């Protein structure tokens, strides 16, 4: 997720592959109106970080993780449809689908929205590029 900054204030949040904006660290509950100074986001004075803001931030994180792995699912299904060898084993694909389902359930299935309780990707997923060539 990236924040669009104008005069030191977050004006909007965007997700996806965009070349503009400032990267928001995962789990940082930033929303429009927050201040940005010296590479740090901070809530407006007197505005507490609400559970709703934290949940919204986690959902944006979740959506980005799902988008990053969409191409793996599409490629695997295309390879199956074409009758060719698949790049992922059936075990890897099953684990990828289970991870993506856990992401879809996040954070609704869990009352906590802290970064430590996020769904964890399969270990092999970290070893491959999450961007298609």
PDB file of N, CA and C in Angstrom, residues 13-86:
ATOM      1  N   UNK A  13      -4.912   6.620   0.048  1.00  0.00           N
ATOM      2  CA  UNK A  13      -4.142   5.383   0.076  1.00  0.00           C
ATOM      3  C   UNK A  13      -4.443   4.615  -1.196  1.00  0.00           C
ATOM      4  N   UNK A  14      -3.405   4.040  -1.802  1.00  0.00           N
ATOM      5  CA  UNK A  14      -3.586   3.265  -3.031  1.00  0.00           C
ATOM      6  C   UNK A  14      -2.891   1.923  -2.890  1.00  0.00           C
ATOM      7  N   UNK A  15      -3.431   0.925  -3.565  1.00  0.00           N
ATOM      8  CA  UNK A  15      -2.810  -0.395  -3.601  1.00  0.00           C
ATOM      9  C   UNK A  15      -2.532  -0.750  -5.052  1.00  0.00           C
ATOM     10  N   UNK A  16      -1.750  -1.763  -5.234  1.00  0.00           N
ATOM     11  CA  UNK A  16      -1.428  -2.203  -6.581  1.00  0.00           C
ATOM     12  C   UNK A  16      -0.065  -1.715  -7.005  1.00  0.00           C
ATOM     13  N   UNK A  17       0.249  -1.926  -8.249  1.00  0.00           N
ATOM     14  CA  UNK A  17       1.558  -1.601  -8.799  1.00  0.00           C
ATOM     15  C   UNK A  17       1.549  -0.167  -9.304  1.00  0.00           C
ATOM     16  N   UNK A  18       1.813   0.782  -8.396  1.00  0.00           N
ATOM     17  CA  UNK A  18       1.841   2.190  -8.759  1.00  0.00           C
ATOM     18  C   UNK A  18       3.230   2.747  -8.495  1.00  0.00           C
ATOM     19  N   UNK A  19       3.643   3.697  -9.316  1.00  0.00           N
ATOM     20  CA  UNK A  19       4.981   4.261  -9.204  1.00  0.00           C
ATOM     21  C   UNK A  19       5.034   5.506  -8.340  1.00  0.00           C
ATOM     22  N   UNK A  20       3.930   5.949  -7.806  1.00  0.00           N
ATOM     23  CA  UNK A  20       3.933   7.179  -7.023  1.00  0.00           C
ATOM     24  C   UNK A  20       3.553   6.860  -5.581  1.00  0.00           C
ATOM     25  N   UNK A  21       3.724   7.833  -4.717  1.00  0.00           N
ATOM     26  CA  UNK A  21       3.338   7.677  -3.329  1.00  0.00           C
ATOM     27  C   UNK A  21       4.471   7.167  -2.467  1.00  0.00           C
ATOM     28  N   UNK A  22       4.200   7.084  -1.180  1.00  0.00           N
ATOM     29  CA  UNK A  22       5.153   6.629  -0.181  1.00  0.00           C
ATOM     30  C   UNK A  22       4.684   5.279   0.345  1.00  0.00           C
ATOM     31  N   UNK A  23       5.577   4.306   0.384  1.00  0.00           N
ATOM     32  CA  UNK A  23       5.224   2.972   0.867  1.00  0.00           C
ATOM     33  C   UNK A  23       4.853   3.051   2.349  1.00  0.00           C
ATOM     34  N   UNK A  24       3.709   2.474   2.681  1.00  0.00           N
ATOM     35  CA  UNK A  24       3.254   2.406   4.067  1.00  0.00           C
ATOM     36  C   UNK A  24       3.710   1.065   4.618  1.00  0.00           C
ATOM     37  N   UNK A  25       4.481   1.061   5.705  1.00  0.00           N
ATOM     38  CA  UNK A  25       4.920  -0.214   6.280  1.00  0.00           C
ATOM     39  C   UNK A  25       3.728  -1.094   6.619  1.00  0.00           C
ATOM     40  N   UNK A  26       3.843  -2.377   6.336  1.00  0.00           N
ATOM     41  CA  UNK A  26       2.748  -3.315   6.594  1.00  0.00           C
ATOM     42  C   UNK A  26       2.327  -3.241   8.054  1.00  0.00           C
ATOM     43  N   UNK A  27       1.031  -3.167   8.273  1.00  0.00           N
ATOM     44  CA  UNK A  27       0.491  -3.136   9.621  1.00  0.00           C
ATOM     45  C   UNK A  27       0.383  -1.748  10.219  1.00  0.00           C
ATOM     46  N   UNK A  28       0.878  -0.739   9.506  1.00  0.00           N
ATOM     47  CA  UNK A  28       0.755   0.626  10.001  1.00  0.00           C
ATOM     48  C   UNK A  28      -0.648   1.121   9.688  1.00  0.00           C
ATOM     49  N   UNK A  29      -1.425   1.464  10.717  1.00  0.00           N
ATOM     50  CA  UNK A  29      -2.819   1.857  10.488  1.00  0.00           C
ATOM     51  C   UNK A  29      -2.950   3.303  10.020  1.00  0.00           C
ATOM     52  N   UNK A  30      -2.501   3.577   8.821  1.00  0.00           N
ATOM     53  CA  UNK A  30      -2.534   4.933   8.264  1.00  0.00           C
ATOM     54  C   UNK A  30      -3.859   5.157   7.547  1.00  0.00           C
ATOM     55  N   UNK A  31      -4.376   6.374   7.638  1.00  0.00           N
ATOM     56  CA  UNK A  31      -5.557   6.743   6.868  1.00  0.00           C
ATOM     57  C   UNK A  31      -5.430   8.206   6.456  1.00  0.00           C
ATOM     58  N   UNK A  32      -6.318   8.638   5.596  1.00  0.00           N
ATOM     59  CA  UNK A  32      -6.298  10.029   5.133  1.00  0.00           C
ATOM     60  C   UNK A  32      -6.355  10.956   6.335  1.00  0.00           C
ATOM     61  N   UNK A  33      -5.563  12.013   6.259  1.00  0.00           N
ATOM     62  CA  UNK A  33      -5.516  12.975   7.349  1.00  0.00           C
ATOM     63  C   UNK A  33      -4.314  12.802   8.257  1.00  0.00           C
ATOM     64  N   UNK A  34      -3.636  11.662   8.144  1.00  0.00           N
ATOM     65  CA  UNK A  34      -2.451  11.432   8.964  1.00  0.00           C
ATOM     66  C   UNK A  34      -1.319  12.324   8.473  1.00  0.00           C
ATOM     67  N   UNK A  35      -0.407  12.643   9.377  1.00  0.00           N
ATOM     68  CA  UNK A  35       0.769  13.463   9.043  1.00  0.00           C
ATOM     69  C   UNK A  35       1.894  12.558   8.565  1.00  0.00           C
ATOM     70  N   UNK A  36       2.732  13.086   7.674  1.00  0.00           N
ATOM     71  CA  UNK A  36       3.914  12.372   7.203  1.00  0.00           C
ATOM     72  C   UNK A  36       5.085  13.347   7.256  1.00  0.00           C
ATOM     73  N   UNK A  37       6.057  13.017   8.118  1.00  0.00           N
ATOM     74  CA  UNK A  37       7.229  13.882   8.261  1.00  0.00           C
ATOM     75  C   UNK A  37       8.429  13.027   8.632  1.00  0.00           C
ATOM     76  N   UNK A  38       9.560  13.302   7.983  1.00  0.00           N
ATOM     77  CA  UNK A  38      10.802  12.578   8.262  1.00  0.00           C
ATOM     78  C   UNK A  38      10.616  11.064   8.144  1.00  0.00           C
ATOM     79  N   UNK A  39       9.960  10.623   7.075  1.00  0.00           N
ATOM     80  CA  UNK A  39       9.716   9.199   6.803  1.00  0.00           C
ATOM     81  C   UNK A  39       8.879   8.503   7.870  1.00  0.00           C
ATOM     82  N   UNK A  40       8.069   9.258   8.606  1.00  0.00           N
ATOM     83  CA  UNK A  40       7.254   8.681   9.664  1.00  0.00           C
ATOM     84  C   UNK A  40       5.809   9.146   9.524  1.00  0.00           C
ATOM     85  N   UNK A  41       4.883   8.193   9.670  1.00  0.00           N
ATOM     86  CA  UNK A  41       3.459   8.502   9.668  1.00  0.00           C
ATOM     87  C   UNK A  41       3.010   8.690  11.112  1.00  0.00           C
ATOM     88  N   UNK A  42       2.143   9.642  11.349  1.00  0.00           N
ATOM     89  CA  UNK A  42       1.596   9.807  12.690  1.00  0.00           C
ATOM     90  C   UNK A  42       0.144  10.260  12.592  1.00  0.00           C
ATOM     91  N   UNK A  43      -0.634   9.797  13.558  1.00  0.00           N
ATOM     92  CA  UNK A  43      -2.055  10.141  13.593  1.00  0.00           C
ATOM     93  C   UNK A  43      -2.200  11.623  13.908  1.00  0.00           C
ATOM     94  N   UNK A  44      -3.264  12.224  13.411  1.00  0.00           N
ATOM     95  CA  UNK A  44      -3.505  13.630  13.754  1.00  0.00           C
ATOM     96  C   UNK A  44      -3.609  13.783  15.272  1.00  0.00           C
ATOM     97  N   UNK A  45      -3.182  14.916  15.780  1.00  0.00           N
ATOM     98  CA  UNK A  45      -3.231  15.157  17.219  1.00  0.00           C
ATOM     99  C   UNK A  45      -4.632  14.934  17.756  1.00  0.00           C
ATOM    100  N   UNK A  46      -4.710  14.183  18.832  1.00  0.00           N
ATOM    101  CA  UNK A  46      -6.004  13.933  19.470  1.00  0.00           C
ATOM    102  C   UNK A  46      -6.846  12.877  18.794  1.00  0.00           C
ATOM    103  N   UNK A  47      -6.332  12.250  17.719  1.00  0.00           N
ATOM    104  CA  UNK A  47      -7.103  11.220  17.013  1.00  0.00           C
ATOM    105  C   UNK A  47      -6.508   9.845  17.320  1.00  0.00           C
ATOM    106  N   UNK A  48      -7.150   9.084  18.177  1.00  0.00           N
ATOM    107  CA  UNK A  48      -6.621   7.760  18.499  1.00  0.00           C
ATOM    108  C   UNK A  48      -6.752   6.811  17.313  1.00  0.00           C
ATOM    109  N   UNK A  49      -5.876   5.820  17.265  1.00  0.00           N
ATOM    110  CA  UNK A  49      -5.967   4.783  16.240  1.00  0.00           C
ATOM    111  C   UNK A  49      -7.088   3.844  16.672  1.00  0.00           C
ATOM    112  N   UNK A  50      -8.150   3.825  15.919  1.00  0.00           N
ATOM    113  CA  UNK A  50      -9.299   3.002  16.292  1.00  0.00           C
ATOM    114  C   UNK A  50      -9.132   1.582  15.768  1.00  0.00           C
ATOM    115  N   UNK A  51      -9.910   0.689  16.326  1.00  0.00           N
ATOM    116  CA  UNK A  51      -9.898  -0.701  15.852  1.00  0.00           C
ATOM    117  C   UNK A  51     -10.327  -0.756  14.399  1.00  0.00           C
ATOM    118  N   UNK A  52     -11.263   0.118  14.004  1.00  0.00           N
ATOM    119  CA  UNK A  52     -11.725   0.153  12.628  1.00  0.00           C
ATOM    120  C   UNK A  52     -10.587   0.539  11.677  1.00  0.00           C
ATOM    121  N   UNK A  53      -9.772   1.510  12.074  1.00  0.00           N
ATOM    122  CA  UNK A  53      -8.637   1.919  11.246  1.00  0.00           C
ATOM    123  C   UNK A  53      -7.625   0.789  11.133  1.00  0.00           C
ATOM    124  N   UNK A  54      -7.350   0.124  12.239  1.00  0.00           N
ATOM    125  CA  UNK A  54      -6.405  -0.990  12.229  1.00  0.00           C
ATOM    126  C   UNK A  54      -6.923  -2.131  11.353  1.00  0.00           C
ATOM    127  N   UNK A  55      -8.206  -2.429  11.449  1.00  0.00           N
ATOM    128  CA  UNK A  55      -8.798  -3.489  10.631  1.00  0.00           C
ATOM    129  C   UNK A  55      -8.733  -3.126   9.153  1.00  0.00           C
ATOM    130  N   UNK A  56      -9.024  -1.883   8.827  1.00  0.00           N
ATOM    131  CA  UNK A  56      -8.945  -1.428   7.437  1.00  0.00           C
ATOM    132  C   UNK A  56      -7.525  -1.566   6.896  1.00  0.00           C
ATOM    133  N   UNK A  57      -6.547  -1.221   7.709  1.00  0.00           N
ATOM    134  CA  UNK A  57      -5.149  -1.343   7.308  1.00  0.00           C
ATOM    135  C   UNK A  57      -4.787  -2.807   7.046  1.00  0.00           C
ATOM    136  N   UNK A  58      -5.247  -3.694   7.912  1.00  0.00           N
ATOM    137  CA  UNK A  58      -4.961  -5.124   7.736  1.00  0.00           C
ATOM    138  C   UNK A  58      -5.637  -5.667   6.482  1.00  0.00           C
ATOM    139  N   UNK A  59      -6.823  -5.186   6.182  1.00  0.00           N
ATOM    140  CA  UNK A  59      -7.512  -5.635   4.969  1.00  0.00           C
ATOM    141  C   UNK A  59      -6.772  -5.174   3.723  1.00  0.00           C
ATOM    142  N   UNK A  60      -6.210  -3.969   3.761  1.00  0.00           N
ATOM    143  CA  UNK A  60      -5.396  -3.506   2.636  1.00  0.00           C
ATOM    144  C   UNK A  60      -4.149  -4.365   2.487  1.00  0.00           C
ATOM    145  N   UNK A  61      -3.532  -4.721   3.603  1.00  0.00           N
ATOM    146  CA  UNK A  61      -2.367  -5.618   3.571  1.00  0.00           C
ATOM    147  C   UNK A  61      -2.768  -6.958   2.951  1.00  0.00           C
ATOM    148  N   UNK A  62      -3.907  -7.484   3.401  1.00  0.00           N
ATOM    149  CA  UNK A  62      -4.395  -8.774   2.902  1.00  0.00           C
ATOM    150  C   UNK A  62      -4.661  -8.735   1.401  1.00  0.00           C
ATOM    151  N   UNK A  63      -5.304  -7.690   0.931  1.00  0.00           N
ATOM    152  CA  UNK A  63      -5.616  -7.561  -0.487  1.00  0.00           C
ATOM    153  C   UNK A  63      -4.343  -7.514  -1.327  1.00  0.00           C
ATOM    154  N   UNK A  64      -3.329  -6.840  -0.828  1.00  0.00           N
ATOM    155  CA  UNK A  64      -2.046  -6.794  -1.543  1.00  0.00           C
ATOM    156  C   UNK A  64      -1.418  -8.174  -1.619  1.00  0.00           C
ATOM    157  N   UNK A  65      -1.484  -8.965  -0.556  1.00  0.00           N
ATOM    158  CA  UNK A  65      -0.913 -10.324  -0.573  1.00  0.00           C
ATOM    159  C   UNK A  65      -1.676 -11.215  -1.558  1.00  0.00           C
ATOM    160  N   UNK A  66      -2.989 -11.071  -1.606  1.00  0.00           N
ATOM    161  CA  UNK A  66      -3.766 -11.858  -2.568  1.00  0.00           C
ATOM    162  C   UNK A  66      -3.402 -11.468  -3.998  1.00  0.00           C
ATOM    163  N   UNK A  67      -3.280 -10.186  -4.260  1.00  0.00           N
ATOM    164  CA  UNK A  67      -2.939  -9.714  -5.604  1.00  0.00           C
ATOM    165  C   UNK A  67      -1.568 -10.220  -6.037  1.00  0.00           C
ATOM    166  N   UNK A  68      -0.632 -10.262  -5.097  1.00  0.00           N
ATOM    167  CA  UNK A  68       0.723 -10.720  -5.422  1.00  0.00           C
ATOM    168  C   UNK A  68       0.757 -12.169  -5.895  1.00  0.00           C
ATOM    169  N   UNK A  69      -0.174 -12.983  -5.409  1.00  0.00           N
ATOM    170  CA  UNK A  69      -0.138 -14.402  -5.772  1.00  0.00           C
ATOM    171  C   UNK A  69      -1.185 -14.796  -6.813  1.00  0.00           C
ATOM    172  N   UNK A  70      -1.984 -13.848  -7.291  1.00  0.00           N
ATOM    173  CA  UNK A  70      -2.997 -14.151  -8.320  1.00  0.00           C
ATOM    174  C   UNK A  70      -2.380 -14.817  -9.544  1.00  0.00           C
ATOM    175  N   UNK A  71      -1.234 -14.303  -9.983  1.00  0.00           N
ATOM    176  CA  UNK A  71      -0.626 -14.820 -11.207  1.00  0.00           C
ATOM    177  C   UNK A  71      -0.176 -16.272 -11.053  1.00  0.00           C
ATOM    178  N   UNK A  72       0.201 -16.678  -9.841  1.00  0.00           N
ATOM    179  CA  UNK A  72       0.607 -18.080  -9.627  1.00  0.00           C
ATOM    180  C   UNK A  72      -0.581 -19.018  -9.814  1.00  0.00           C
ATOM    181  N   UNK A  73      -1.726 -18.604  -9.290  1.00  0.00           N
ATOM    182  CA  UNK A  73      -2.938 -19.426  -9.432  1.00  0.00           C
ATOM    183  C   UNK A  73      -3.326 -19.511 -10.907  1.00  0.00           C
ATOM    184  N   UNK A  74      -3.323 -18.376 -11.589  1.00  0.00           N
ATOM    185  CA  UNK A  74      -3.687 -18.356 -13.015  1.00  0.00           C
ATOM    186  C   UNK A  74      -2.737 -19.208 -13.845  1.00  0.00           C
ATOM    187  N   UNK A  75      -1.433 -19.055 -13.597  1.00  0.00           N
ATOM    188  CA  UNK A  75      -0.459 -19.838 -14.361  1.00  0.00           C
ATOM    189  C   UNK A  75      -0.664 -21.324 -14.143  1.00  0.00           C
ATOM    190  N   UNK A  76      -0.861 -21.731 -12.875  1.00  0.00           N
ATOM    191  CA  UNK A  76      -1.037 -23.149 -12.577  1.00  0.00           C
ATOM    192  C   UNK A  76      -2.282 -23.702 -13.284  1.00  0.00           C
ATOM    193  N   UNK A  77      -3.370 -22.964 -13.218  1.00  0.00           N
ATOM    194  CA  UNK A  77      -4.606 -23.438 -13.863  1.00  0.00           C
ATOM    195  C   UNK A  77      -4.470 -23.455 -15.383  1.00  0.00           C
ATOM    196  N   UNK A  78      -3.775 -22.484 -15.950  1.00  0.00           N
ATOM    197  CA  UNK A  78      -3.531 -22.475 -17.402  1.00  0.00           C
ATOM    198  C   UNK A  78      -2.686 -23.678 -17.810  1.00  0.00           C
ATOM    199  N   UNK A  79      -1.669 -23.990 -17.017  1.00  0.00           N
ATOM    200  CA  UNK A  79      -0.821 -25.145 -17.324  1.00  0.00           C
ATOM    201  C   UNK A  79      -1.623 -26.438 -17.265  1.00  0.00           C
ATOM    202  N   UNK A  80      -2.507 -26.551 -16.280  1.00  0.00           N
ATOM    203  CA  UNK A  80      -3.368 -27.737 -16.195  1.00  0.00           C
ATOM    204  C   UNK A  80      -4.299 -27.830 -17.397  1.00  0.00           C
ATOM    205  N   UNK A  81      -4.919 -26.703 -17.762  1.00  0.00           N
ATOM    206  CA  UNK A  81      -5.834 -26.677 -18.906  1.00  0.00           C
ATOM    207  C   UNK A  81      -5.127 -27.024 -20.210  1.00  0.00           C
ATOM    208  N   UNK A  82      -3.874 -26.620 -20.326  1.00  0.00           N
ATOM    209  CA  UNK A  82      -3.116 -26.896 -21.542  1.00  0.00           C
ATOM    210  C   UNK A  82      -2.556 -28.317 -21.566  1.00  0.00           C
ATOM    211  N   UNK A  83      -2.666 -29.009 -20.445  1.00  0.00           N
ATOM    212  CA  UNK A  83      -2.154 -30.374 -20.381  1.00  0.00           C
ATOM    213  C   UNK A  83      -0.644 -30.439 -20.292  1.00  0.00           C
ATOM    214  N   UNK A  84      -0.013 -29.356 -19.903  1.00  0.00           N
ATOM    215  CA  UNK A  84       1.444 -29.352 -19.791  1.00  0.00           C
ATOM    216  C   UNK A  84       1.864 -29.561 -18.339  1.00  0.00           C
ATOM    217  N   UNK A  85       3.180 -29.732 -18.142  1.00  0.00           N
ATOM    218  CA  UNK A  85       3.707 -29.857 -16.787  1.00  0.00           C
ATOM    219  C   UNK A  85       3.447 -28.552 -16.039  1.00  0.00           C
ATOM    220  N   UNK A  86       3.186 -28.668 -14.750  1.00  0.00           N
ATOM    221  CA  UNK A  86       2.915 -27.476 -13.960  1.00  0.00           C
ATOM    222  C   UNK A  86       4.180 -26.993 -13.254  1.00  0.00           C
TER     223      UNK A  86
END
